[in-house]
Amino acid sequence: MGRAGNGRRVCALGVAGALAGTVLVGCGDDGDSGDGAQGTSASSSAGAREQGTQAVRSAYDRTAEEDTAKVKLRVRTSAQGASQTANGQGAVDLDDGDSVMTLTVQGQRIEQRVVDQVLYQKMPKGQAPGGKPWIKIDLGKVAAQQGTGDQSMSDPAQSAAYAKAITDKDVTEKGTATVNGVETTHYRVSVDVAELPNGDTLRKQVGPTLPMDVWLDDEGRMRRQQIDMTVKAPEATQQSSDASSAPEKVTVRTVMDFTDFGTEVEADEPPAGQVTDMTGKALEQGKRQS
């Protein structure tokens, strides 16, 4: 069975709610694996860059072909001199984006599942609204509101077309490194934000380029991905709030490690009677920030 398009799903790991209800995901491509070299390069350095670009662009499809993987997640946010770290581990279906994870935020554990583009989180006792242990957010509806459609950055099953925005000048090989016992090649990538879905809006929030590092094994599969993002607060928020309480920018570093390809993933919806739907509140928050 063919797997065209699976590249856009490979790193699409939703961690919404872990940090102020923000959905953070990874990357993917739009089915173009970057194959088809254009003859001999004019110089060895140019040839190395082209080879590195092809390796990065094809990594998502190569990883997705493994179907499933264990994932370790680290998200660090910093604003106004303070920082917060969220750690998570679990397993993800690289085909449809379903995942099961346990997150630890400020010493508290949160059980998380993504099933059919819907995020479920079991909050610490006494913290869930509605007196029910689970909350849910329909990430598909949030994506539709953002206007990014099928390739939303906040859709757990389909991710932004990062690879489409990568050219030879954007990729630099940084050497080799051992990641979780596996020998890898490290590439640094500068993604042109304007080339991403909803790029004009994203450019205002994160700037013209998005720094990304990837570590690929000898089979071209993703073993680690790091995204560094500096998000500017919306102007309306800054103007309507006291300068001391509204940070001008928030920096976010997201690191995802992939191991144990082929592991079993069982992501099931919690019983409906134990779930409070928070999609409406998430949509209202999105309107205020747009």
Short mmCIF file of C-alpha atoms in Angstrom, two decimals:
data_model
loop_
_atom_site.label_atom_id
_atom_site.label_comp_id
_atom_site.label_asym_id
_atom_site.label_seq_id
_atom_site.Cartn_x
_atom_site.Cartn_y
_atom_site.Cartn_z
CA MET A 1 0.00 0.00 0.00
CA GLY A 2 1.38 3.44 -0.92
CA ARG A 3 2.18 6.06 1.67
CA ALA A 4 2.10 9.27 -0.31
CA GLY A 5 1.59 12.26 1.95
CA ASN A 6 2.55 10.54 5.20
CA GLY A 7 5.47 12.91 5.52
CA ARG A 8 3.19 15.69 6.64
CA ARG A 9 2.09 13.60 9.59
CA VAL A 10 5.32 12.24 10.97
CA CYS A 11 6.16 14.83 13.61
CA ALA A 12 2.65 16.08 14.18
CA LEU A 13 2.53 15.51 17.89
CA GLY A 14 -0.12 17.62 19.63
CA VAL A 15 0.73 18.90 23.10
CA ALA A 16 -2.09 21.39 23.42
CA GLY A 17 -2.82 22.49 26.94
CA ALA A 18 0.62 21.65 28.26
CA LEU A 19 1.59 25.29 28.00
CA ALA A 20 -1.34 27.69 28.38
CA GLY A 21 -3.46 25.71 25.94
CA THR A 22 -1.00 26.18 23.09
CA VAL A 23 -0.80 23.49 20.43
CA LEU A 24 2.79 22.74 19.49
CA VAL A 25 3.58 20.38 16.65
CA GLY A 26 6.44 19.36 14.46
CA CYS A 27 6.89 19.24 10.77
CA GLY A 28 6.29 17.41 7.55
CA ASP A 29 6.17 17.77 3.81
CA ASP A 30 3.50 17.85 1.16
CA GLY A 31 4.47 14.61 -0.53
CA ASP A 32 7.45 16.03 -2.44
CA SER A 33 10.41 14.04 -1.13
CA GLY A 34 12.94 16.17 -2.96
CA ASP A 35 14.18 13.34 -5.18
CA GLY A 36 15.70 14.06 -8.58
CA ALA A 37 19.12 15.69 -8.37
CA GLN A 38 19.91 18.19 -11.11
CA GLY A 39 23.22 16.84 -12.35
CA THR A 40 26.75 17.49 -11.03
CA SER A 41 27.11 20.45 -8.66
CA ALA A 42 29.46 23.30 -9.44
CA SER A 43 31.36 22.71 -6.20
CA SER A 44 31.63 20.05 -3.52
CA SER A 45 30.09 22.39 -0.94
CA ALA A 46 27.10 23.07 -3.17
CA GLY A 47 26.72 19.34 -3.77
CA ALA A 48 26.87 18.66 -0.04
CA ARG A 49 24.16 21.26 0.59
CA GLU A 50 21.94 19.74 -2.08
CA GLN A 51 22.48 16.27 -0.63
CA GLY A 52 21.68 17.56 2.86
CA THR A 53 18.53 19.26 1.62
CA GLN A 54 17.31 16.06 -0.01
CA ALA A 55 18.07 14.11 3.17
CA VAL A 56 16.03 16.52 5.31
CA ARG A 57 13.13 16.73 2.87
CA SER A 58 12.85 12.96 2.53
CA ALA A 59 13.28 12.26 6.26
CA TYR A 60 9.62 12.71 7.05
CA ASP A 61 8.44 10.10 4.57
CA ARG A 62 11.21 7.70 5.60
CA THR A 63 10.20 8.04 9.24
CA ALA A 64 6.47 7.73 8.52
CA GLU A 65 7.09 4.44 6.73
CA GLU A 66 7.87 2.95 10.17
CA ASP A 67 4.16 3.46 11.08
CA THR A 68 4.67 4.06 14.81
CA ALA A 69 7.34 5.15 17.29
CA LYS A 70 7.96 5.96 20.91
CA VAL A 71 8.35 9.69 21.47
CA LYS A 72 10.07 11.74 24.15
CA LEU A 73 9.13 15.41 24.29
CA ARG A 74 10.69 18.43 25.99
CA VAL A 75 9.15 21.90 25.71
CA ARG A 76 10.74 24.90 27.41
CA THR A 77 9.03 28.30 27.37
CA SER A 78 10.60 31.52 28.59
CA ALA A 79 9.07 34.97 29.10
CA GLN A 80 9.93 37.97 31.27
CA GLY A 81 12.94 36.22 32.76
CA ALA A 82 10.96 33.16 33.90
CA SER A 83 10.84 29.75 32.28
CA GLN A 84 8.70 26.63 32.42
CA THR A 85 9.50 23.14 31.19
CA ALA A 86 7.09 20.40 30.13
CA ASN A 87 8.32 16.85 29.59
CA GLY A 88 6.40 14.04 27.97
CA GLN A 89 6.79 10.50 26.79
CA GLY A 90 4.55 8.11 24.97
CA ALA A 91 3.89 6.70 21.51
CA VAL A 92 2.58 8.12 18.25
CA ASP A 93 1.00 6.65 15.14
CA LEU A 94 3.00 8.30 12.36
CA ASP A 95 0.28 7.54 9.82
CA ASP A 96 -2.86 9.07 11.35
CA GLY A 97 -1.38 11.22 14.14
CA ASP A 98 -3.05 9.39 17.06
CA SER A 99 -0.90 9.41 20.18
CA VAL A 100 -0.82 8.58 23.87
CA MET A 101 1.44 10.52 26.22
CA THR A 102 2.11 11.35 29.83
CA LEU A 103 3.12 14.97 30.35
CA THR A 104 4.81 16.42 33.42
CA VAL A 105 4.34 20.17 33.89
CA GLN A 106 5.59 21.90 37.05
CA GLY A 107 5.70 18.59 38.85
CA GLN A 108 2.15 17.62 37.89
CA ARG A 109 1.27 14.71 35.60
CA ILE A 110 -1.22 15.02 32.76
CA GLU A 111 -2.42 12.05 30.75
CA GLN A 112 -2.94 12.96 27.11
CA ARG A 113 -4.42 11.26 24.07
CA VAL A 114 -4.97 12.45 20.52
CA VAL A 115 -7.67 10.46 18.72
CA ASP A 116 -9.01 11.36 15.27
CA GLN A 117 -7.75 14.97 15.51
CA VAL A 118 -9.29 15.46 18.96
CA LEU A 119 -7.06 16.17 21.97
CA TYR A 120 -8.00 14.66 25.35
CA GLN A 121 -6.24 15.51 28.60
CA LYS A 122 -6.79 14.10 32.07
CA MET A 123 -5.97 16.96 34.37
CA PRO A 124 -4.58 16.72 37.93
CA LYS A 125 -7.30 16.03 40.48
CA GLY A 126 -9.45 19.05 41.20
CA GLN A 127 -8.15 21.11 38.27
CA ALA A 128 -10.44 19.99 35.45
CA PRO A 129 -13.46 22.23 34.74
CA GLY A 130 -16.96 20.83 34.93
CA GLY A 131 -16.11 18.38 37.68
CA LYS A 132 -15.02 15.75 35.13
CA PRO A 133 -11.51 14.29 34.94
CA TRP A 134 -10.99 14.80 31.19
CA ILE A 135 -11.12 17.81 28.87
CA LYS A 136 -11.14 17.75 25.08
CA ILE A 137 -10.33 20.17 22.26
CA ASP A 138 -11.24 19.51 18.63
CA LEU A 139 -8.00 20.45 16.92
CA GLY A 140 -9.61 20.28 13.49
CA LYS A 141 -12.04 23.07 14.42
CA VAL A 142 -9.24 25.16 15.89
CA ALA A 143 -7.27 24.68 12.67
CA ALA A 144 -10.26 25.74 10.56
CA GLN A 145 -10.62 28.94 12.59
CA GLN A 146 -6.96 29.75 12.01
CA GLY A 147 -7.57 29.52 8.29
CA THR A 148 -4.78 27.04 7.68
CA GLY A 149 -7.13 24.33 6.49
CA ASP A 150 -5.79 20.89 5.70
CA GLN A 151 -2.19 21.70 6.57
CA SER A 152 -2.76 23.44 9.89
CA MET A 153 0.16 23.72 12.26
CA SER A 154 -2.19 22.66 15.06
CA ASP A 155 -3.65 19.57 13.38
CA PRO A 156 -2.21 16.43 14.99
CA ALA A 157 -2.56 14.37 11.81
CA GLN A 158 -1.26 16.89 9.26
CA SER A 159 1.47 19.42 9.82
CA ALA A 160 2.82 22.55 8.19
CA ALA A 161 4.68 22.08 4.93
CA TYR A 162 8.09 22.86 6.41
CA ALA A 163 10.00 20.81 3.89
CA LYS A 164 8.42 22.63 0.98
CA ALA A 165 9.89 25.83 2.41
CA ILE A 166 13.45 24.43 2.52
CA THR A 167 15.97 25.15 -0.24
CA ASP A 168 19.65 24.22 -0.61
CA LYS A 169 20.78 27.49 0.98
CA ASP A 170 18.69 26.75 4.08
CA VAL A 171 20.40 23.49 5.15
CA THR A 172 23.79 23.16 6.84
CA GLU A 173 25.36 19.88 7.95
CA LYS A 174 26.71 20.28 11.49
CA GLY A 175 28.44 16.91 11.91
CA THR A 176 27.59 13.66 13.65
CA ALA A 177 26.17 12.98 17.10
CA THR A 178 24.91 10.02 19.10
CA VAL A 179 21.21 10.35 19.99
CA ASN A 180 19.77 7.75 22.38
CA GLY A 181 22.55 5.36 21.41
CA VAL A 182 22.09 5.84 17.65
CA GLU A 183 24.69 7.47 15.41
CA THR A 184 23.11 10.39 13.54
CA THR A 185 23.92 13.26 11.20
CA HIS A 186 22.93 16.70 12.50
CA TYR A 187 21.47 19.28 10.11
CA ARG A 188 20.55 22.88 10.88
CA VAL A 189 17.67 24.25 8.84
CA SER A 190 16.34 27.77 8.35
CA VAL A 191 12.69 27.61 7.27
CA ASP A 192 11.22 30.49 5.26
CA VAL A 193 8.05 31.27 7.22
CA ALA A 194 6.46 33.08 4.27
CA GLU A 195 6.37 29.75 2.38
CA LEU A 196 4.35 28.01 5.13
CA PRO A 197 0.54 27.79 5.17
CA ASN A 198 -0.84 31.03 6.64
CA GLY A 199 2.70 32.35 6.34
CA ASP A 200 1.82 36.05 6.42
CA THR A 201 0.19 35.72 9.83
CA LEU A 202 2.94 33.46 11.15
CA ARG A 203 5.60 35.90 9.97
CA LYS A 204 4.11 38.61 12.18
CA GLN A 205 4.22 36.28 15.16
CA VAL A 206 7.53 34.42 14.76
CA GLY A 207 9.56 36.51 12.28
CA PRO A 208 10.80 35.74 8.75
CA THR A 209 12.63 32.48 9.52
CA LEU A 210 12.15 29.53 11.84
CA PRO A 211 15.30 27.78 13.12
CA MET A 212 15.07 23.97 13.14
CA ASP A 213 17.62 21.23 13.84
CA VAL A 214 17.18 17.58 12.83
CA TRP A 215 19.24 14.48 13.55
CA LEU A 216 18.88 11.66 10.99
CA ASP A 217 20.05 8.06 11.33
CA ASP A 218 21.85 6.10 8.60
CA GLU A 219 18.48 5.10 7.11
CA GLY A 220 17.44 8.73 6.78
CA ARG A 221 14.87 8.54 9.59
CA MET A 222 14.21 11.29 12.09
CA ARG A 223 15.72 10.56 15.50
CA ARG A 224 15.55 14.05 17.00
CA GLN A 225 13.98 17.33 15.99
CA GLN A 226 14.41 20.70 17.68
CA ILE A 227 12.39 23.81 16.83
CA ASP A 228 13.22 27.21 18.35
CA MET A 229 10.40 29.71 18.12
CA THR A 230 10.10 33.28 19.39
CA VAL A 231 6.44 34.29 19.44
CA LYS A 232 5.50 37.95 19.60
CA ALA A 233 2.42 38.87 21.62
CA PRO A 234 -0.44 40.24 19.46
CA GLU A 235 -0.39 44.05 19.26
CA ALA A 236 -3.95 44.26 20.58
CA THR A 237 -2.92 42.37 23.70
CA GLN A 238 0.07 44.61 24.26
CA GLN A 239 -1.94 47.79 23.78
CA SER A 240 -4.80 46.75 26.05
CA SER A 241 -2.63 45.40 28.87
CA ASP A 242 -0.13 46.88 31.26
CA ALA A 243 3.41 46.55 29.89
CA SER A 244 4.55 44.78 33.03
CA SER A 245 1.93 42.05 32.69
CA ALA A 246 1.97 41.46 28.92
CA PRO A 247 5.25 39.96 27.66
CA GLU A 248 6.33 41.27 24.27
CA LYS A 249 7.62 37.87 23.28
CA VAL A 250 7.74 34.25 24.42
CA THR A 251 10.53 31.88 23.39
CA VAL A 252 9.70 28.21 22.95
CA ARG A 253 12.13 25.35 22.36
CA THR A 254 10.51 22.02 21.43
CA VAL A 255 12.63 18.87 21.23
CA MET A 256 11.21 15.51 20.10
CA ASP A 257 13.10 12.20 20.16
CA PHE A 258 11.92 9.16 18.18
CA THR A 259 12.85 5.60 19.23
CA ASP A 260 11.48 2.05 19.07
CA PHE A 261 9.91 2.25 15.62
CA GLY A 262 7.03 -0.21 15.23
CA THR A 263 5.90 0.05 18.86
CA GLU A 264 2.20 -0.54 19.66
CA VAL A 265 -0.06 2.52 19.96
CA GLU A 266 -3.49 2.26 21.59
CA ALA A 267 -5.22 5.65 21.66
CA ASP A 268 -8.85 5.37 22.80
CA GLU A 269 -11.39 8.07 23.58
CA PRO A 270 -12.27 8.42 27.29
CA PRO A 271 -15.90 7.69 28.24
CA ALA A 272 -18.08 10.59 27.08
CA GLY A 273 -19.52 11.10 30.56
CA GLN A 274 -16.05 11.86 31.91
CA VAL A 275 -15.18 14.57 29.37
CA THR A 276 -15.75 18.34 29.33
CA ASP A 277 -15.59 19.87 25.84
CA MET A 278 -13.31 22.93 25.88
CA THR A 279 -13.31 23.50 22.11
CA GLY A 280 -15.57 26.56 22.36
CA LYS A 281 -13.30 28.22 24.90
CA ALA A 282 -10.26 27.50 22.73
CA LEU A 283 -12.00 29.07 19.73
CA GLU A 284 -12.88 32.18 21.77
CA GLN A 285 -9.28 32.51 22.88
CA GLY A 286 -8.18 32.21 19.27
CA LYS A 287 -10.51 35.03 18.21
CA ARG A 288 -9.13 37.34 20.92
CA GLN A 289 -5.57 36.68 19.80
CA SER A 290 -6.21 37.07 16.08
#
